[in-house]
Structures are given as structure tokens and as C-alpha cells.
Short mmCIF file of C-alpha atoms in Angstrom, two decimals:
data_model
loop_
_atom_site.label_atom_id
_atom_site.label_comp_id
_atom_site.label_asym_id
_atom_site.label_seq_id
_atom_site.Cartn_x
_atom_site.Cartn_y
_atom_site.Cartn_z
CA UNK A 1 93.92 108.99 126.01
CA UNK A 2 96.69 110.39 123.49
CA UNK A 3 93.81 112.47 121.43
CA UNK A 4 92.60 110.44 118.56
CA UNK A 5 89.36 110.81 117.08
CA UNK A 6 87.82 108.19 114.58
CA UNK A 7 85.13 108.94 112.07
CA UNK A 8 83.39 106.72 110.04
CA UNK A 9 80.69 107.33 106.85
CA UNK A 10 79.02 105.61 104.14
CA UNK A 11 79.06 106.84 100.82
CA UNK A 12 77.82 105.55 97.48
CA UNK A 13 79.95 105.88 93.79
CA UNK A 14 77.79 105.69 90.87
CA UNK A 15 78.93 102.86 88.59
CA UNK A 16 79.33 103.50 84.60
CA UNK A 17 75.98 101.83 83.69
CA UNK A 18 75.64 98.62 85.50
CA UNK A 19 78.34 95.83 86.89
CA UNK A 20 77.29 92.18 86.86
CA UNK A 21 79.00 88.59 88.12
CA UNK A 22 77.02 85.54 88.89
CA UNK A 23 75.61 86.28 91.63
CA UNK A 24 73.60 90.01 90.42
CA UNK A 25 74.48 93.48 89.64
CA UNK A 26 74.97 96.56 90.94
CA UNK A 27 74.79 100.12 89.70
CA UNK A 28 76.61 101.98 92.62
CA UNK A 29 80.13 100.86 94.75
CA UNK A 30 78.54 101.33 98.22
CA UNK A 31 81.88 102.10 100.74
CA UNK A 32 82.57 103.49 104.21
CA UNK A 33 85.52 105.50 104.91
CA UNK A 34 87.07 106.01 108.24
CA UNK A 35 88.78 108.85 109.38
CA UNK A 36 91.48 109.20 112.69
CA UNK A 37 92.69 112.38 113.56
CA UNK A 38 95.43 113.34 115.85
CA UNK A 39 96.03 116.96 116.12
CA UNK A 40 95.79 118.70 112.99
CA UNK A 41 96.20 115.29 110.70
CA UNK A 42 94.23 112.81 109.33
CA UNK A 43 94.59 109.47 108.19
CA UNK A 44 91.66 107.68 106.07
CA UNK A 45 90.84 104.27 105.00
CA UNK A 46 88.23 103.31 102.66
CA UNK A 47 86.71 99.64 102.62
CA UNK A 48 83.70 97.88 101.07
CA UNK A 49 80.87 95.91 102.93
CA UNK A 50 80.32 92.65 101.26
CA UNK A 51 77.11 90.57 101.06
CA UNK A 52 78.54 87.51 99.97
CA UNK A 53 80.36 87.61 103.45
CA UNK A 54 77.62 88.56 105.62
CA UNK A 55 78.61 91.81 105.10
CA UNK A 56 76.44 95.49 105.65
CA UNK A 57 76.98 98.95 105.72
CA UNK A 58 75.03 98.62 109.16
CA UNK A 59 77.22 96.15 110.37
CA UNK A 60 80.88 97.43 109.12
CA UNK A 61 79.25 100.97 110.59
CA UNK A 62 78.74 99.20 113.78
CA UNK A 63 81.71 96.88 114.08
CA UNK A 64 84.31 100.35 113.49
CA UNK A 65 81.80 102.20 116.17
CA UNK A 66 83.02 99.24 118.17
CA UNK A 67 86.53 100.00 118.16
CA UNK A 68 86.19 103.70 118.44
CA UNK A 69 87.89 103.72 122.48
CA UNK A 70 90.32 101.71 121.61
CA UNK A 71 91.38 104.06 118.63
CA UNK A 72 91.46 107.07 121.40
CA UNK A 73 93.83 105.43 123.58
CA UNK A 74 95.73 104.50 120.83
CA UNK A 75 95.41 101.21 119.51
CA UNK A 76 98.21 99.99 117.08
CA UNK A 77 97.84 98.39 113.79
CA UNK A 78 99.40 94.87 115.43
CA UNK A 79 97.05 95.67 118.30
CA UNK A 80 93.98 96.13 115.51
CA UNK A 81 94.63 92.36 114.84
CA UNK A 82 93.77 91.07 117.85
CA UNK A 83 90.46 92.98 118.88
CA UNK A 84 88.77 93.60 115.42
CA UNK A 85 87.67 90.17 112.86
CA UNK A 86 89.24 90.09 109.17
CA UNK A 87 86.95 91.76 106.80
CA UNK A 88 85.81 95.32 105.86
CA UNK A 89 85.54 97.02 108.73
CA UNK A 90 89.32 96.22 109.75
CA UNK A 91 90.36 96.99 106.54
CA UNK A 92 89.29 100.73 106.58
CA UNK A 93 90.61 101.35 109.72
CA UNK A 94 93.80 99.59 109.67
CA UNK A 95 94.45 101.51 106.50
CA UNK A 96 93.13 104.76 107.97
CA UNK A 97 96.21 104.15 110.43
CA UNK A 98 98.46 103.82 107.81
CA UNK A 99 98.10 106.83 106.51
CA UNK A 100 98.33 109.05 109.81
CA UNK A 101 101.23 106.99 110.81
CA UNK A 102 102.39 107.85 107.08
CA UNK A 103 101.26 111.68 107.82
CA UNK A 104 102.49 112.17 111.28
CA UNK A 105 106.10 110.77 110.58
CA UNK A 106 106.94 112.44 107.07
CA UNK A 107 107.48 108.66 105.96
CA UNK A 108 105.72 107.23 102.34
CA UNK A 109 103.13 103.65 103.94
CA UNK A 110 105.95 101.92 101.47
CA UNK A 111 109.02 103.12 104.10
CA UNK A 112 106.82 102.39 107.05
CA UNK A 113 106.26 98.67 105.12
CA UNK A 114 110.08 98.06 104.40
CA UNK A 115 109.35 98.24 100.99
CA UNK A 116 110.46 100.11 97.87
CA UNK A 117 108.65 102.42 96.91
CA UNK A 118 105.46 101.82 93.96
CA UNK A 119 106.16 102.12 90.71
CA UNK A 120 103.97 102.37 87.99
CA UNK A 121 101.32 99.23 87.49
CA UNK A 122 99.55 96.89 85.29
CA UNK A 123 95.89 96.00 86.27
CA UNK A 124 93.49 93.97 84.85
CA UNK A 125 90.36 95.67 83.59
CA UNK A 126 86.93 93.67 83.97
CA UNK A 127 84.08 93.38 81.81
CA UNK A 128 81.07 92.86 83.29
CA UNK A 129 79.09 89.61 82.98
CA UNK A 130 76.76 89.45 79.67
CA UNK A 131 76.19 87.89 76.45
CA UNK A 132 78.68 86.52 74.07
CA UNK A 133 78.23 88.72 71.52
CA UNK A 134 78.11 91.66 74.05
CA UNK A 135 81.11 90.96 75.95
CA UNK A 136 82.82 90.80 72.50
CA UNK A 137 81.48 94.06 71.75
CA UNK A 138 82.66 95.44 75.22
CA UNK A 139 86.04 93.81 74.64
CA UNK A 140 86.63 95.66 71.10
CA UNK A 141 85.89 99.06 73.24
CA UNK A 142 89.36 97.90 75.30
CA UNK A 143 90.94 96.44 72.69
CA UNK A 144 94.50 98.10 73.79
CA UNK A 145 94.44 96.98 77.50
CA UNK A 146 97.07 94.18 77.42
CA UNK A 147 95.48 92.61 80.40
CA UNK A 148 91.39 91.98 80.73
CA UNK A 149 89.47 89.77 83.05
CA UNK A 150 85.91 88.20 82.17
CA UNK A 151 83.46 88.05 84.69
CA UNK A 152 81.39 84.24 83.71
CA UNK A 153 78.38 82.60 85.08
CA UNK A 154 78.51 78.97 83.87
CA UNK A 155 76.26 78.05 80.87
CA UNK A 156 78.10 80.00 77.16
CA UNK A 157 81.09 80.64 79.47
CA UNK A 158 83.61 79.36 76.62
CA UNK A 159 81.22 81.59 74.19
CA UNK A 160 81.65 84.73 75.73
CA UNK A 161 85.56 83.76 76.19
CA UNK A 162 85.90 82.82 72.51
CA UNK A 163 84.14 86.32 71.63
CA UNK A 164 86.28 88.33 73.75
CA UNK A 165 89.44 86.39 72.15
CA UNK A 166 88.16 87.14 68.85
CA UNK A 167 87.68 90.69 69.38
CA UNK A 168 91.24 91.39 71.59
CA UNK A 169 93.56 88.95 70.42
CA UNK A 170 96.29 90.47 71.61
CA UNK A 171 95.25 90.72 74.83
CA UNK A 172 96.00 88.40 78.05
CA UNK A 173 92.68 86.86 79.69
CA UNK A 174 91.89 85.77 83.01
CA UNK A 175 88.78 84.71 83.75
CA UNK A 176 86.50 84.56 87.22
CA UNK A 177 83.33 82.27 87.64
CA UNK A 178 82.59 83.75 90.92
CA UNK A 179 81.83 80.33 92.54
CA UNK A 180 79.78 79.45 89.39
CA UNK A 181 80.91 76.40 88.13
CA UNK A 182 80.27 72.92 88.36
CA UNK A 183 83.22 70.10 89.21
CA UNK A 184 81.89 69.30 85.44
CA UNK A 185 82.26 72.47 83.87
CA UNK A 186 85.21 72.50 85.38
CA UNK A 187 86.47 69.69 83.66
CA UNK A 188 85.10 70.11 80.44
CA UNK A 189 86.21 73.66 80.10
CA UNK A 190 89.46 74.05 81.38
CA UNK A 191 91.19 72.44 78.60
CA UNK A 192 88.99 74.50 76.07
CA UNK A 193 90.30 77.77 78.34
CA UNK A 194 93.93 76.82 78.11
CA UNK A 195 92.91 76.54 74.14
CA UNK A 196 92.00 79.96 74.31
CA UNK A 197 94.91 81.77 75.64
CA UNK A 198 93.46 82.23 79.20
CA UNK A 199 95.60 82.23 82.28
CA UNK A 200 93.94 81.85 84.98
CA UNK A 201 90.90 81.07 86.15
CA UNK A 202 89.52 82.50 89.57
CA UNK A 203 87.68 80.57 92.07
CA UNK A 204 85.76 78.33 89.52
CA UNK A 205 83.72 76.06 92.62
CA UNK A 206 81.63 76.87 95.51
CA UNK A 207 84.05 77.48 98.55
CA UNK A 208 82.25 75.25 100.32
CA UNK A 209 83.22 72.29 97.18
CA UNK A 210 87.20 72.93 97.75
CA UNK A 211 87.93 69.52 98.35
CA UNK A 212 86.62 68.85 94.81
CA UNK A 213 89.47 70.47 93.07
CA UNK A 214 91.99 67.52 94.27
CA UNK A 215 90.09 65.31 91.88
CA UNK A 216 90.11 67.78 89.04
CA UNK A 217 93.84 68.20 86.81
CA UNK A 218 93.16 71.48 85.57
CA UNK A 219 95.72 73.13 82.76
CA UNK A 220 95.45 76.29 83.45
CA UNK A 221 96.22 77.58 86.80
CA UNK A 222 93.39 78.31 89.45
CA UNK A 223 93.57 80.89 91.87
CA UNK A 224 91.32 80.96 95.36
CA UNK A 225 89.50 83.91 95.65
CA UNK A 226 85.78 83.67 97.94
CA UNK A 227 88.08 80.53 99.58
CA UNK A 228 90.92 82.34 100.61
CA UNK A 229 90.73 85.40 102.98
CA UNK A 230 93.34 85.81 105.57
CA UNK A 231 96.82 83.72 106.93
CA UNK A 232 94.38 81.37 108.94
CA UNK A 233 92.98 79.99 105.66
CA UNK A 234 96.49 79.20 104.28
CA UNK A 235 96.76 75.68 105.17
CA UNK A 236 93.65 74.53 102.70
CA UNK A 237 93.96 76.69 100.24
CA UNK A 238 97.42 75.93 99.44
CA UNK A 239 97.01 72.05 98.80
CA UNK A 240 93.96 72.99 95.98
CA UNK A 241 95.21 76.05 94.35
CA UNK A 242 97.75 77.46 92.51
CA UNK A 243 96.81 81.46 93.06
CA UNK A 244 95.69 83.56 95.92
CA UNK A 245 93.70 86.52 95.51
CA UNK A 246 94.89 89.20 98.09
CA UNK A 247 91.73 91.28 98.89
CA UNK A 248 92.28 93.72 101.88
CA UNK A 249 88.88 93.69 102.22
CA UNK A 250 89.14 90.27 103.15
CA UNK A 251 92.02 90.05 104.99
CA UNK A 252 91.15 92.99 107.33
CA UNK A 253 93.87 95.46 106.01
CA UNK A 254 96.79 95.90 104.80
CA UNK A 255 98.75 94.54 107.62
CA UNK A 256 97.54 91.45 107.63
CA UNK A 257 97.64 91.18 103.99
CA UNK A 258 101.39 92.03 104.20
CA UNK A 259 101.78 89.10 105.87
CA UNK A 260 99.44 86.88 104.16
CA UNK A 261 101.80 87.59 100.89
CA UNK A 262 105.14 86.58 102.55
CA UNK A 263 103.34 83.36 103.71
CA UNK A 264 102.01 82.70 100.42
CA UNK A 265 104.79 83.05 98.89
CA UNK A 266 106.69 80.61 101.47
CA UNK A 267 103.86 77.73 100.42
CA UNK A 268 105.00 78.64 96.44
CA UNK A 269 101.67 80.15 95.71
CA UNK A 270 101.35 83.04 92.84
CA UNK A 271 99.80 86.07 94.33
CA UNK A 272 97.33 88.06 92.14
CA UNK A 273 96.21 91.64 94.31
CA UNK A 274 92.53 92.28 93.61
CA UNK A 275 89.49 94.98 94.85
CA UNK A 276 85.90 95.40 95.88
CA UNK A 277 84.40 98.10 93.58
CA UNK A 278 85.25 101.07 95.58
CA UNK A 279 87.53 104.31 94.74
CA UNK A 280 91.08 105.15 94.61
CA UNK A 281 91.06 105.50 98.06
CA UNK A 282 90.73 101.95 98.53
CA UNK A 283 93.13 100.99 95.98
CA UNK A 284 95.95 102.74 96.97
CA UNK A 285 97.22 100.60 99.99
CA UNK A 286 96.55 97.40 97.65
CA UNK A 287 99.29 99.02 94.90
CA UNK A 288 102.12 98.10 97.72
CA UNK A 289 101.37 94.44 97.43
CA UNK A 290 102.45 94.94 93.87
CA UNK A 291 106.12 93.55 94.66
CA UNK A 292 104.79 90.01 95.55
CA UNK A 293 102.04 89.67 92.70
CA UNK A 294 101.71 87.75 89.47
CA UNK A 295 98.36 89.37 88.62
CA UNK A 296 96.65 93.31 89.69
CA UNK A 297 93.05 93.70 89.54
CA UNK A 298 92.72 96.78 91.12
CA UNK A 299 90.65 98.60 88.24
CA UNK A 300 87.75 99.75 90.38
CA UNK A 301 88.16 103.38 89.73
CA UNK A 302 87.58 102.89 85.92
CA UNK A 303 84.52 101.49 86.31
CA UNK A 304 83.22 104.53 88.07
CA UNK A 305 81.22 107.33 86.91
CA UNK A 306 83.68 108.91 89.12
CA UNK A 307 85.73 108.96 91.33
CA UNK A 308 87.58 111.00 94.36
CA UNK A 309 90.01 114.44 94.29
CA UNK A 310 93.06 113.10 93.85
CA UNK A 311 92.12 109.92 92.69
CA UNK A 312 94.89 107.76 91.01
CA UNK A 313 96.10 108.32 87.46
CA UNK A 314 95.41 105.96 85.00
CA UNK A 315 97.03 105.76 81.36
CA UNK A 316 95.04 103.47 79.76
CA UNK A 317 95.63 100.40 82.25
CA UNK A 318 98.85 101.41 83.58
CA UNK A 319 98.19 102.73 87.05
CA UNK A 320 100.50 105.51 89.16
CA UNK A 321 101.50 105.32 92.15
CA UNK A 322 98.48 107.34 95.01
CA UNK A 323 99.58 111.28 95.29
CA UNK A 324 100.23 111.62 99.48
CA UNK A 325 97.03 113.58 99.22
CA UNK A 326 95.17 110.92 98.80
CA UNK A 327 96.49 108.25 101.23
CA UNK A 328 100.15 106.81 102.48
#
């Protein structure tokens, strides 16, 4: 046993009024956040459970609880791989062990990575599925982000994109159906999307209608989010889309998602770096996937009532890099 503890909690964020997609809303970003200790330091990871994946608090609770011996006699990140599933739970403690390696050896997460260090970032900022005319109206309230993403739902989908075009012209639009779409709507509005300035759209079919998409000769470029989750996936995805979405809530971490970017790249797929709803404390080991990505979504902490002590700092859109106080 070299001495490490592991702790693991749920807590809940109040949301600014309500987020929606296409498949419901929520008014709170429910997370848990893991905690190892060795000594006098801690390292903490923060991940969120997802329904659409089979996903609960209960569960991630139980599958880190799991792991908790193997943590004590000092299970690696490359060992976390092999004895833990992709998904939430991994995620918060493989990033939880980033940060105590981070802490323990005086090194940034980016030195430990072999990568430069962060910089300063774009992301995306979402508005929440809703009317035309309401999404228009949410739209003029961001009018200066330079990058916004529309959460759609199907039927009025090119009204509430026309709206949002109409009230931030200047502004570049990606779009995300959340597994909304039809092969048909597809078809009919891609073209009408490309029309109006959008640039991507995310994850337009059921993951379970992939094979569609090779039928389908989209214009603008589609990016596999619910469809693509970790390496294994790789194969598929990369013969139907043009985009990934890196999630380290799907891939398990940031390890693995390390790696899922270099292969991605290798197969000549874009790379756009996206979030559950959670804090800063789960976007901060996202930001060092920056380097490989076309596209950052990582806006999770500005849709919070609020958020943690020494939460990331955001001017407007353009995200810092995470003080050491809060993680890596």
C-alpha cells in the first residue's frame, strides 16, 4: 500500500434558469468529484453521470467505490485503462490522478502530457433549445461571442437557425440535433444550413442510424458526437463523419482522450473538444486538447448560476488557462 486515499461525492450546480436539447431539460449540472490524497496533497477530478449512456450518480458512485484498492496500492493512469470502462466514472478519477501527479512532481498536467503549455481559448457558447423567436432573442443577449452553438430538435430547426443568424450575423454557428433528425431532415436541411453560414452540424441521426449517413452528401461538415466515445469506436466513425467530438466524459479521461486525438487526427478527422454541464473543474483537463481541435465547447461554467473557487476566467468567450489551484 503506498498511502493513497480516494474520495468520491456528488454535488449539484444550479443552472442559470433552465438548459434544454431534444431529449429534456435540466435546471441543475449534477457531478461527482473524486479526490486522492497522498500525504499532505490532493489531486481531484470532476466528471458528469450521463443518462443517455446508462449513466447514474448511483452507479458512477459505485463504479469509483469499485476501484478504491486499487487506487491505495497505487494504480497508474495506463493501469486505470485496463480495470475501469470508458465513461464518467474513469474520467473523474483518471483526472483526479492528473492532478496529484501534477501536485506531487512540481510539473503543470501540460509537461506531464508533452505538451505546451494552454494558452488562452475560444469556446463555443450554447443556447438552449426553444422557439425561433426566443432563441433569436437569446442570441441578441450574445451578440459579441464570435462563436455560438444551437441546441435543435427537428421540426422549425432552420427557423430558429435563421433567427439566431438574423440576430448575430457576425457570429460563427454550429449547430447540434442531439440525435434528432431524420435521414430526411437531413437532406433537406443541410443545404439550407450551409445557406446560412453554419459549420457544422453535430450528430444529426440516431447512433444507432450511422450507416445512413453513407447515403446522405451533406455540405456542411458533420461531426460524431453520442456515436463516437473512445479509440475503440474509431474505425466506424471515421468512414461517416467528418468531426469527432472529444468528451472526457466519454472517453474515460483524459488519457485516453489524449490518445483518441492523435488517432483521429491520423484517420484526417477534425477534432472539436466538448463538455457535460459541469464546473471548471471539469473543464480544465479538456483545455489541453486545445492543440489538436478545430472547434471548443467547453462553456459549461457560463451557464451556471455558479460556479467553483478558483473557477476559470472567462472574458467574454475567451477562456484562460485553470489557476494550479484548481486542477493540473
Amino acid at each position: 500500500m503506498n498511502g493513497r486515499r480516494m474520495q468520491a461525492k456528488a454535488e449539484s450546480w444550479p443552472i442559470k434558469g433552465s438548459f434544454r436539447i431534444s431529449r429534456g431539460a435540466k435546471t441543475s449540472a449534477d457531478v461527482v468529484v473524486v479526490t486522492i490524497s497522498e500525504g499532505n496533497l490532493s489531486g481531484q477530478g470532476e466528471c458528469v453521470p450521463y443518462t443517455r449512456y446508462g449513466e447514474t450518480t448511483r452507479s458512477v458512485l459505485g463504479q469509483i467505490s469499485a476501484v478504491r484498492d486499487f487506487i491505495a496500492d497505487g494504480l497508474t493512469r495506463d493501469g486505470l485503462l485496463t480495470v475501469m470502462p470508458p465513461g464518467a466514472a474513469r474520467n473523474a478519477v483518471d483526472c483526479a490522478l492528473w492532478d496529484l501527479e501534477a501536485k506531487l512532481t512540481g510539473k503543470t498536467a501540460a509537461e506531464i502530457a508533452g505538451l505546451p503549455p494552454s494558452g488562452p481559448l475560444i469556446t463555443a457558447y450554447t443556447l438552449s433549445l426553444d422557439t425561433p423567436e426566443n432563441m433569436g432573442n437569446a442570441a441578441k443577449e450574445q451578440i459579441n461571442r464570435p462563436l455560438l452553438k444551437l441546441k435543435l430538435a427537428g421540426i422549425d430547426d432552420v427557423e430558429r437557425v435563421a433567427a439566431v443568424r438574423a440576430a448575430a450575423p457576425k457570429a460563427r454557428l454550429i449547430v447540434d440535433a442531439n440525435e434528432a433528425w431524420t435521414p430526411a431532415m437531413l437532406e433537406e436541411y443541410g443545404p439550407r444550413m450551409a445557406d446560412l453560414g453554419v459549420e457544422l452540424i453535430e450528430q444529426p441521426l440516431p447512433a444507432s442510424e450511422d450507416g445512413l449517413l453513407s447515403n446522405i452528401d451533406c455540405p456542411v461538415p458533420i461531426c460524431a458526437d453520442e456515436s463516437a466515445h473512445d479509440s475503440s469506436t474509431l474505425d466506424d466513425v471515421a468512414r461517416l463523419y467528418d468531426v469527432i467530438n472529444i468528451k472526457l466524459d466519454k472517453t474515460g479521461g483524459l488519457t485516453e482522450a489524449l490518445l483518441l486525438a492523435e488517432a483521429a487526427r491520423d484517420f484526417g478527422l477534425g477534432i472539436m473538444v466538448g463538455c457535460m454541464l459541469g464546473t471548471s473543474l471539469a473543464m480544465a483537463p479538456a483545455m489541453l486538447l486545445g492543440r489538436f481541435a478545430r472547434f471548443m465547447d467547453l462553456d459549461g461554467p457560463l451557464l451556471l448560476a455558479e460556479d467553483r473557487e478558483n473557477r476559470i476566467r472567462f472574458e467574454g468567450s475567451l477562456m484562460h488557462p485553470p489557476s494550479r489551484a484548481l486542477w493540473g
